[in-house]
mmCIF file of C-alpha atoms and ligand atoms in Angstrom:
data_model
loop_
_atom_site.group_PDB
_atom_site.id
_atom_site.type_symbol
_atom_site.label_atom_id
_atom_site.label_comp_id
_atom_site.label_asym_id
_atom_site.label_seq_id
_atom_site.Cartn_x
_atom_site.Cartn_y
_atom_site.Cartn_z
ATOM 1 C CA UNK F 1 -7.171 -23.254 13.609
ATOM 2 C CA UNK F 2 -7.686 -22.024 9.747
ATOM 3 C CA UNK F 3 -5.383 -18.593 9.845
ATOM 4 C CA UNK F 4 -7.284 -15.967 7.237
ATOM 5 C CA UNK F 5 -4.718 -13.346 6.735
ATOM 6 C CA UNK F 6 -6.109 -9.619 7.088
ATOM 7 C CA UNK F 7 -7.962 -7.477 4.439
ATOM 8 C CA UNK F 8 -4.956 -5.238 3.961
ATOM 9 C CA UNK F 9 -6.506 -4.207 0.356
ATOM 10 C CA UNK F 10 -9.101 -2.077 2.190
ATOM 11 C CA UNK F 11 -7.422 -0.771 5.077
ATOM 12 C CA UNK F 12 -5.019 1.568 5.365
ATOM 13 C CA UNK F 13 -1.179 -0.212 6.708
ATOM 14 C CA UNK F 14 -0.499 2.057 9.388
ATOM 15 C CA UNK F 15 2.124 4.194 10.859
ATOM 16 C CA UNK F 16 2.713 3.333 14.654
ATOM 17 C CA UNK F 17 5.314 5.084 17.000
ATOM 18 C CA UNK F 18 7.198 3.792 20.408
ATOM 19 C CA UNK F 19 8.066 6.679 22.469
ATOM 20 C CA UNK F 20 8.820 7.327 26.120
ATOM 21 C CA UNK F 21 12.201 7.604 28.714
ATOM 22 C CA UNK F 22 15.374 5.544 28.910
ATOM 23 C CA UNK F 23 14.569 2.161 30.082
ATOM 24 C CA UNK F 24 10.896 0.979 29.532
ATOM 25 C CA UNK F 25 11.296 -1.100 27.763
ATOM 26 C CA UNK F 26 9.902 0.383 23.814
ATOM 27 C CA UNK F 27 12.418 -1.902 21.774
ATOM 28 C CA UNK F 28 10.920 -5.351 23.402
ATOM 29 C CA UNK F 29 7.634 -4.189 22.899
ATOM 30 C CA UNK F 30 8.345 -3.001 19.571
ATOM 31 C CA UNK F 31 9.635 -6.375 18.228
ATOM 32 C CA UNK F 32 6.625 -7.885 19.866
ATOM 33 C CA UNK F 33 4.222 -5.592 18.248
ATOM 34 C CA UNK F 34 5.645 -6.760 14.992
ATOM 35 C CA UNK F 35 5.681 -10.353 15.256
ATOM 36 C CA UNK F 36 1.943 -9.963 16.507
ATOM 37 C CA UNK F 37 0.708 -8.138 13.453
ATOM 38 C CA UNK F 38 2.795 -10.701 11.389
ATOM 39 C CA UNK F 39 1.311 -13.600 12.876
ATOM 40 C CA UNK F 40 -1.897 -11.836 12.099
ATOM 41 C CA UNK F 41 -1.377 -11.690 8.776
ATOM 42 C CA UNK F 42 -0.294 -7.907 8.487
ATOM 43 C CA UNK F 43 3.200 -7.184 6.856
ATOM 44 C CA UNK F 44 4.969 -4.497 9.331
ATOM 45 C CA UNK F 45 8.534 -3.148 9.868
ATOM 46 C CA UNK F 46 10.283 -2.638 11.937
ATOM 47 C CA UNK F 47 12.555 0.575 12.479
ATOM 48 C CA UNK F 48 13.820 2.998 14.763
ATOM 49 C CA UNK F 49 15.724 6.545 15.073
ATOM 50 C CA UNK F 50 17.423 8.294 14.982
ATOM 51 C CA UNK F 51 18.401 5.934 12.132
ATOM 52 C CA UNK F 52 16.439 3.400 10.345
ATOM 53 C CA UNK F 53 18.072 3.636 6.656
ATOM 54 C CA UNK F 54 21.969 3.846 6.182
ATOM 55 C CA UNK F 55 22.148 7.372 6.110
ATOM 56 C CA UNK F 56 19.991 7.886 9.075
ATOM 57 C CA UNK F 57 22.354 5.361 11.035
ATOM 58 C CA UNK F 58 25.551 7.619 10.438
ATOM 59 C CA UNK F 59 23.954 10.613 11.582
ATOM 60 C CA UNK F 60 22.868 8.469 14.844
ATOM 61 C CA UNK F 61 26.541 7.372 15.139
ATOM 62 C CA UNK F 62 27.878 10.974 15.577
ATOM 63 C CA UNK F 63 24.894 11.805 17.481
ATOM 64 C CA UNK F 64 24.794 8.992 20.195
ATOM 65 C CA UNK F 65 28.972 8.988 20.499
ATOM 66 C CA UNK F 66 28.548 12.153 21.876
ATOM 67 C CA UNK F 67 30.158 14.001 19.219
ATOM 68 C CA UNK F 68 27.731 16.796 18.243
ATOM 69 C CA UNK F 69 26.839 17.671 22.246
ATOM 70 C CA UNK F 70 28.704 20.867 21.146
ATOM 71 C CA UNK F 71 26.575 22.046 18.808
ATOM 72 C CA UNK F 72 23.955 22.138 21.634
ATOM 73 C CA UNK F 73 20.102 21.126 21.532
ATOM 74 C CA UNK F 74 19.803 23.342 18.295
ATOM 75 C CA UNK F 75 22.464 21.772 16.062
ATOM 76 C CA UNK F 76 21.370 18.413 17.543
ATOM 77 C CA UNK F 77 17.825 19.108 16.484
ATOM 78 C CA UNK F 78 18.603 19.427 12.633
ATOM 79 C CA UNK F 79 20.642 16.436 12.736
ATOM 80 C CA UNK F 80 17.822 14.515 14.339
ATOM 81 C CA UNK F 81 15.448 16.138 11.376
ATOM 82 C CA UNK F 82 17.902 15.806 8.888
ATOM 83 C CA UNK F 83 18.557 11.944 10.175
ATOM 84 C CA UNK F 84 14.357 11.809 10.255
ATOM 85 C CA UNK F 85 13.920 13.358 6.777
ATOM 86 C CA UNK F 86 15.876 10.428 4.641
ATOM 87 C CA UNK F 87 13.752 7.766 6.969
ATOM 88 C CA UNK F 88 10.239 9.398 6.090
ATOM 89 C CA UNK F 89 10.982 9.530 2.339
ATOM 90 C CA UNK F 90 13.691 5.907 1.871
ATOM 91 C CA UNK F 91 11.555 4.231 4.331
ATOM 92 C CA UNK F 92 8.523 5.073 5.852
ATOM 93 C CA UNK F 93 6.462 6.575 3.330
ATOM 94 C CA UNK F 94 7.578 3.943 0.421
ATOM 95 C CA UNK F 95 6.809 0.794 2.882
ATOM 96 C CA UNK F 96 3.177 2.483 3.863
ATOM 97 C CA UNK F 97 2.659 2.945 0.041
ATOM 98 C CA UNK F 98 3.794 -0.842 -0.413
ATOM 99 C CA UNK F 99 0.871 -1.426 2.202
ATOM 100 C CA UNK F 100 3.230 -2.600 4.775
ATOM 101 C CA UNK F 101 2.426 -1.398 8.360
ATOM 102 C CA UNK F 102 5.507 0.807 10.048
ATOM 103 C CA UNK F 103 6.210 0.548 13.791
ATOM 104 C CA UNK F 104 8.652 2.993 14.209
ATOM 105 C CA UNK F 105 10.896 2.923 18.327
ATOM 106 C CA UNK F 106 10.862 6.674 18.703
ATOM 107 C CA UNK F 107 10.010 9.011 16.608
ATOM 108 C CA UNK F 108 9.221 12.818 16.153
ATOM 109 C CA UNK F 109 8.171 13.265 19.801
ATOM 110 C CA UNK F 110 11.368 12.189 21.133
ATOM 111 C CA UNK F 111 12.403 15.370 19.392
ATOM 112 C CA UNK F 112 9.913 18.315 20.887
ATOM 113 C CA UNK F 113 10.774 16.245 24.061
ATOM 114 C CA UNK F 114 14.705 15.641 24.597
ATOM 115 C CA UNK F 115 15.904 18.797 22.637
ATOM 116 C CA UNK F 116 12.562 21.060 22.929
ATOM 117 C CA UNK F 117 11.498 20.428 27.155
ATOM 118 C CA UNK F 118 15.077 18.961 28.225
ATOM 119 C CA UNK F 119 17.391 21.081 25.998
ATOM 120 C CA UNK F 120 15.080 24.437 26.045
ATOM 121 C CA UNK F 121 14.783 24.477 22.150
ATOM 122 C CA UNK F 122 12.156 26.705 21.050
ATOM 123 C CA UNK F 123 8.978 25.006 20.075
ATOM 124 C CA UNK F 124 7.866 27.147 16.721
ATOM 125 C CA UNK F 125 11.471 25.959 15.665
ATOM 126 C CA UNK F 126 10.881 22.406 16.485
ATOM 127 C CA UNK F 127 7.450 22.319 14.445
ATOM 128 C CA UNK F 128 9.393 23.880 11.687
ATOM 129 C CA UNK F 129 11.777 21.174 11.642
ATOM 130 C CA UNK F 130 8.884 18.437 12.177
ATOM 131 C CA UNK F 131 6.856 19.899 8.841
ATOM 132 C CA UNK F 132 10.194 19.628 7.163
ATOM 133 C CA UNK F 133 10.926 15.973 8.533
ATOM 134 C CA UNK F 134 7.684 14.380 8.685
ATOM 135 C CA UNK F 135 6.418 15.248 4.751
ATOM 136 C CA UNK F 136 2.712 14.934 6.282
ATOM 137 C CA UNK F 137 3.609 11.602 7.284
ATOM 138 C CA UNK F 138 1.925 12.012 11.284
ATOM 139 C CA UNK F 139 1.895 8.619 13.087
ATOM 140 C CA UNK F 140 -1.507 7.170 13.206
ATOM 141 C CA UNK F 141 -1.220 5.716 16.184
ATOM 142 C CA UNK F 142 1.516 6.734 19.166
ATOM 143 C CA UNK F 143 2.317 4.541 22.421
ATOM 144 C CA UNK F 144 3.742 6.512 24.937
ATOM 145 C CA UNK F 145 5.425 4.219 27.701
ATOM 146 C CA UNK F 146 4.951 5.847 30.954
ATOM 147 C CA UNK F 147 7.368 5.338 33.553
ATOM 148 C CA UNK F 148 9.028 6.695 37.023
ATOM 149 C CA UNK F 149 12.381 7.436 35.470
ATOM 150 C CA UNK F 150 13.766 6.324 39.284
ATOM 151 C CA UNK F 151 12.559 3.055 38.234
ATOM 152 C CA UNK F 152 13.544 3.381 34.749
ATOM 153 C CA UNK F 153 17.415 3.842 35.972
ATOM 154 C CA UNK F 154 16.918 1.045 38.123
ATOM 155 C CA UNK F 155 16.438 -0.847 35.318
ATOM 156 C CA UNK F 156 18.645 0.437 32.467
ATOM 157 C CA UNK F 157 21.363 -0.601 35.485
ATOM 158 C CA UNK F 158 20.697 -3.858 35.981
ATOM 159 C CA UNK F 159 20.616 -4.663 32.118
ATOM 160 C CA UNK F 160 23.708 -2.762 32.007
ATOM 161 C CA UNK F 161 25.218 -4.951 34.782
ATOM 162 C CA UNK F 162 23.448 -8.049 33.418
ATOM 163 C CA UNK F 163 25.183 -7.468 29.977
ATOM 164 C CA UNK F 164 28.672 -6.814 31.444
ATOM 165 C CA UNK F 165 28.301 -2.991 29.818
ATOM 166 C CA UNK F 166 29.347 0.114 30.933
ATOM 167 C CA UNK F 167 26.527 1.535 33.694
ATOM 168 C CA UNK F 168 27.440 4.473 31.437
ATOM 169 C CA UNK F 169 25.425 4.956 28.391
ATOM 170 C CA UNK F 170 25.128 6.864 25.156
ATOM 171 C CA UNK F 171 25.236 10.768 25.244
ATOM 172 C CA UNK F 172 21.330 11.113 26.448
ATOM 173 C CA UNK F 173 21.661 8.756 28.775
ATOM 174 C CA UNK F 174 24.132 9.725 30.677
ATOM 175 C CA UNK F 175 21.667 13.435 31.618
ATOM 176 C CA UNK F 176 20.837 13.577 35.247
ATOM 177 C CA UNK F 177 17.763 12.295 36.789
ATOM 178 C CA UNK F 178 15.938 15.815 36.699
ATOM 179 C CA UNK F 179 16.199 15.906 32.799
ATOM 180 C CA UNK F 180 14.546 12.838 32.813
ATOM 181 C CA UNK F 181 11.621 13.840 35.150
ATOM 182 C CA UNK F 182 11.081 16.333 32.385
ATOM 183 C CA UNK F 183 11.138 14.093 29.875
ATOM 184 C CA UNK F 184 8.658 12.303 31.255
ATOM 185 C CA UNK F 185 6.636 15.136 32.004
ATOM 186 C CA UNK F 186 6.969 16.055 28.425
ATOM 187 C CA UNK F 187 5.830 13.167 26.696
ATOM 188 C CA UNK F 188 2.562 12.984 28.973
ATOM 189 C CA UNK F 189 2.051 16.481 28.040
ATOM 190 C CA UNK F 190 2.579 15.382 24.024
ATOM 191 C CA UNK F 191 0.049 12.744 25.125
ATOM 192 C CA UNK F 192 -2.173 15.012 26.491
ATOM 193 C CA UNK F 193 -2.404 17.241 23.767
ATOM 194 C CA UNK F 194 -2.395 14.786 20.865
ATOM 195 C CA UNK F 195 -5.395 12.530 22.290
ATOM 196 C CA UNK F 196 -6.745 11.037 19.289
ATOM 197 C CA UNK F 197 -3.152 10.195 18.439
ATOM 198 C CA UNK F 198 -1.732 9.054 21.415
ATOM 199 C CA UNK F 199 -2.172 6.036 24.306
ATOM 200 C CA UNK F 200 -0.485 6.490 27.582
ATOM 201 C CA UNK F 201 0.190 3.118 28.915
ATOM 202 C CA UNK F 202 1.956 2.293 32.422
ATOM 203 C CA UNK F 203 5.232 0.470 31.598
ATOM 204 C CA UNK F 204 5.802 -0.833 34.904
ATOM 205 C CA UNK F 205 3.160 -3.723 34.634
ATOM 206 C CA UNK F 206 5.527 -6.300 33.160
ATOM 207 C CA UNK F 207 6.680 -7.052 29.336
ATOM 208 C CA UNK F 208 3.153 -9.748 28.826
ATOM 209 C CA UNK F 209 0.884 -7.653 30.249
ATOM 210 C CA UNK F 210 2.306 -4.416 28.585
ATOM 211 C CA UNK F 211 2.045 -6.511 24.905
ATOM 212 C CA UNK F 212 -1.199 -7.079 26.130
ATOM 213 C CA UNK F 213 -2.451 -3.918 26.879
ATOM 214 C CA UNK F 214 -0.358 -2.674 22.940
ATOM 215 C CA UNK F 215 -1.874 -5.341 21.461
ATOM 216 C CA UNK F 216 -5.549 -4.470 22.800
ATOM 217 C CA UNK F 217 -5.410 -1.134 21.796
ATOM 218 C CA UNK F 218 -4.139 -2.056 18.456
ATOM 219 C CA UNK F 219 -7.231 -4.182 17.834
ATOM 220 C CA UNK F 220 -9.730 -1.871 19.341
ATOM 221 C CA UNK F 221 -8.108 0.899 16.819
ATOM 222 C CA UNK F 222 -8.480 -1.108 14.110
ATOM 223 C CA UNK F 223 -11.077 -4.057 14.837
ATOM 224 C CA UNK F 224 -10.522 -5.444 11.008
ATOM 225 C CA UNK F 225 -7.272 -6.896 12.739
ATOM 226 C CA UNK F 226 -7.984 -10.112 14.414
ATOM 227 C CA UNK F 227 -7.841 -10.550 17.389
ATOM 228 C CA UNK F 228 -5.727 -13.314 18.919
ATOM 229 C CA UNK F 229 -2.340 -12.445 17.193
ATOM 230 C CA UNK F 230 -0.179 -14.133 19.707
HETATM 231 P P1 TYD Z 1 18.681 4.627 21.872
HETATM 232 O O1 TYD Z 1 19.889 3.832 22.215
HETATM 233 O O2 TYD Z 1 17.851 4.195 20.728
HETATM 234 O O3 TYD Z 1 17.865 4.844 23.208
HETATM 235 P P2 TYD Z 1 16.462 4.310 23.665
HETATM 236 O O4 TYD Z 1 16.656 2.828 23.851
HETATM 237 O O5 TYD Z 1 16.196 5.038 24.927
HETATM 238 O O6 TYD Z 1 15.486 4.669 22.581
HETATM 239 O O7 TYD Z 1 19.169 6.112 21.643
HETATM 240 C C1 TYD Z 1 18.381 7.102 21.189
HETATM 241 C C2 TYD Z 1 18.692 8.318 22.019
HETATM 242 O O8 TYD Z 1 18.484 9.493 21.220
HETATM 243 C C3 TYD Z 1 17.767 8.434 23.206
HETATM 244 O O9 TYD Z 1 18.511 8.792 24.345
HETATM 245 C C4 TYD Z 1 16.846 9.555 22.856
HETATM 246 C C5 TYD Z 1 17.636 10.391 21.902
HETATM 247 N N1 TYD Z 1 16.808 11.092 20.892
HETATM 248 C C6 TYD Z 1 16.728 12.474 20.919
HETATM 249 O O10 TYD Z 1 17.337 13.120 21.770
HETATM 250 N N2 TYD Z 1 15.979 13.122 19.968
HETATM 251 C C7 TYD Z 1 15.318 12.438 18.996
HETATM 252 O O11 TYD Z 1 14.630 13.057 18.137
HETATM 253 C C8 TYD Z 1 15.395 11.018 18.975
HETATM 254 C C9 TYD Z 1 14.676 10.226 17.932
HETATM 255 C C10 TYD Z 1 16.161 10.373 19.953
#
């Protein structure tokens, strides 16, 4: 079939966000996002945080080792902004300018929900720190993988076990199963509140049909995409 690449003169490239709990899957079905739109004929990248940019990687090194857990959900916040700040304005921003489309796995959300809900962290601090991070740059469009986190940990365990790795994971992974009910919890709230922003979509459907169901939404977001991307 004749393949007409995408008007990407007259439409906007897009920011699009991955975010949800431990385990459902967001990195799969952010590489598969990407390799849609490309197919489609719609330059994206991909990225993910904390990190993204070489800067941003180092602060997700001492973050994910474990090795700022001292300086509590406050201290962990800033580095999380700070990390987000250099992948906005190295990154982000310069690739939507370029008229590439962005499909970021986690973004400012994970922010307002693993420090703000599961570490307590006051929420007019965490929108200070988002204005500061984000630079106006607000995700156009956010998926929000919903999952029982019982299920989730059933998962992230047998990958673990698959992969010969540790059932032990980075620093957030290793909170309790009650953190992660608020994450949850949290993120459907974000969701909730940010409807013309957000999708909720189940994760627990199976890695086609949750492309599917990403790939659907994409098009009925922006119908100038075509449709049959696979
Ligand atoms: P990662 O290995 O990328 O986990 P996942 O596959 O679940 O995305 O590690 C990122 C971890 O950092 C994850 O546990 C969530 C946490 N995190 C925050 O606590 N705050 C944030 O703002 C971000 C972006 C991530």
């Amino acid at each position: 079939m004749d393949f007409m690449p995408a008007d990407t003169t007259s439409h906007p490239a897009r920011f699009v966000t991955f975010e949800g709990g431990e385990g459902v899957g967001k990195s799969t079905q952010v590489r598969r996002l990407v390799a849609r739109l490309g197919a489609s004929g719609i330059p994206a990248v991909r990225t993910r945080e904390p990190g993204g940019t070489p800067k941003a990687e180092a602060i997700r090194s001492f973050l994910l080792q474990g090795r700022s857990e001292s300086w509590g959900p406050g201290g962990e916040a800033v580095l999380f902004a700070a990390a987000r700040l250099d992948h906005v304005n190295t990154l982000i921003a310069p690739a939507l300018a370029a008229g590439k489309w962005v499909v970021c796995d986690r973004f400012a959300d994970s922010t307002r929900a693993y420090q703000g809900v599961g570490g307590g962290l006051d929420e007019t601090l965490i929108d200070g720190l988002e204005t500061l991070a984000l630079n106006g740059h607000v995700p156009d469009l956010t998926f929000v993988l919903d999952m029982d986190p019982d299920l989730a940990f059933e998962r992230v365990r047998e990958r673990a076990i698959a992969d010969g790795l540790s059932l032990l994971g980075d620093r957030f992974e290793k909170e309790d199963l009650d953190f992660h009910r608020r994450l949850r919890d949290s993120f459907l709230d974000i969701a909730a509140r940010n409807p013309e922003r957000c999708v909720v979509l189940s994760a627990d459907t199976g890695e086609d049909a949750l492309a599917d169901a990403i790939w659907q939404a994409v098009v009925a977001r922006y119908p100038h995409i075509p449709g049959d991307g696979a």
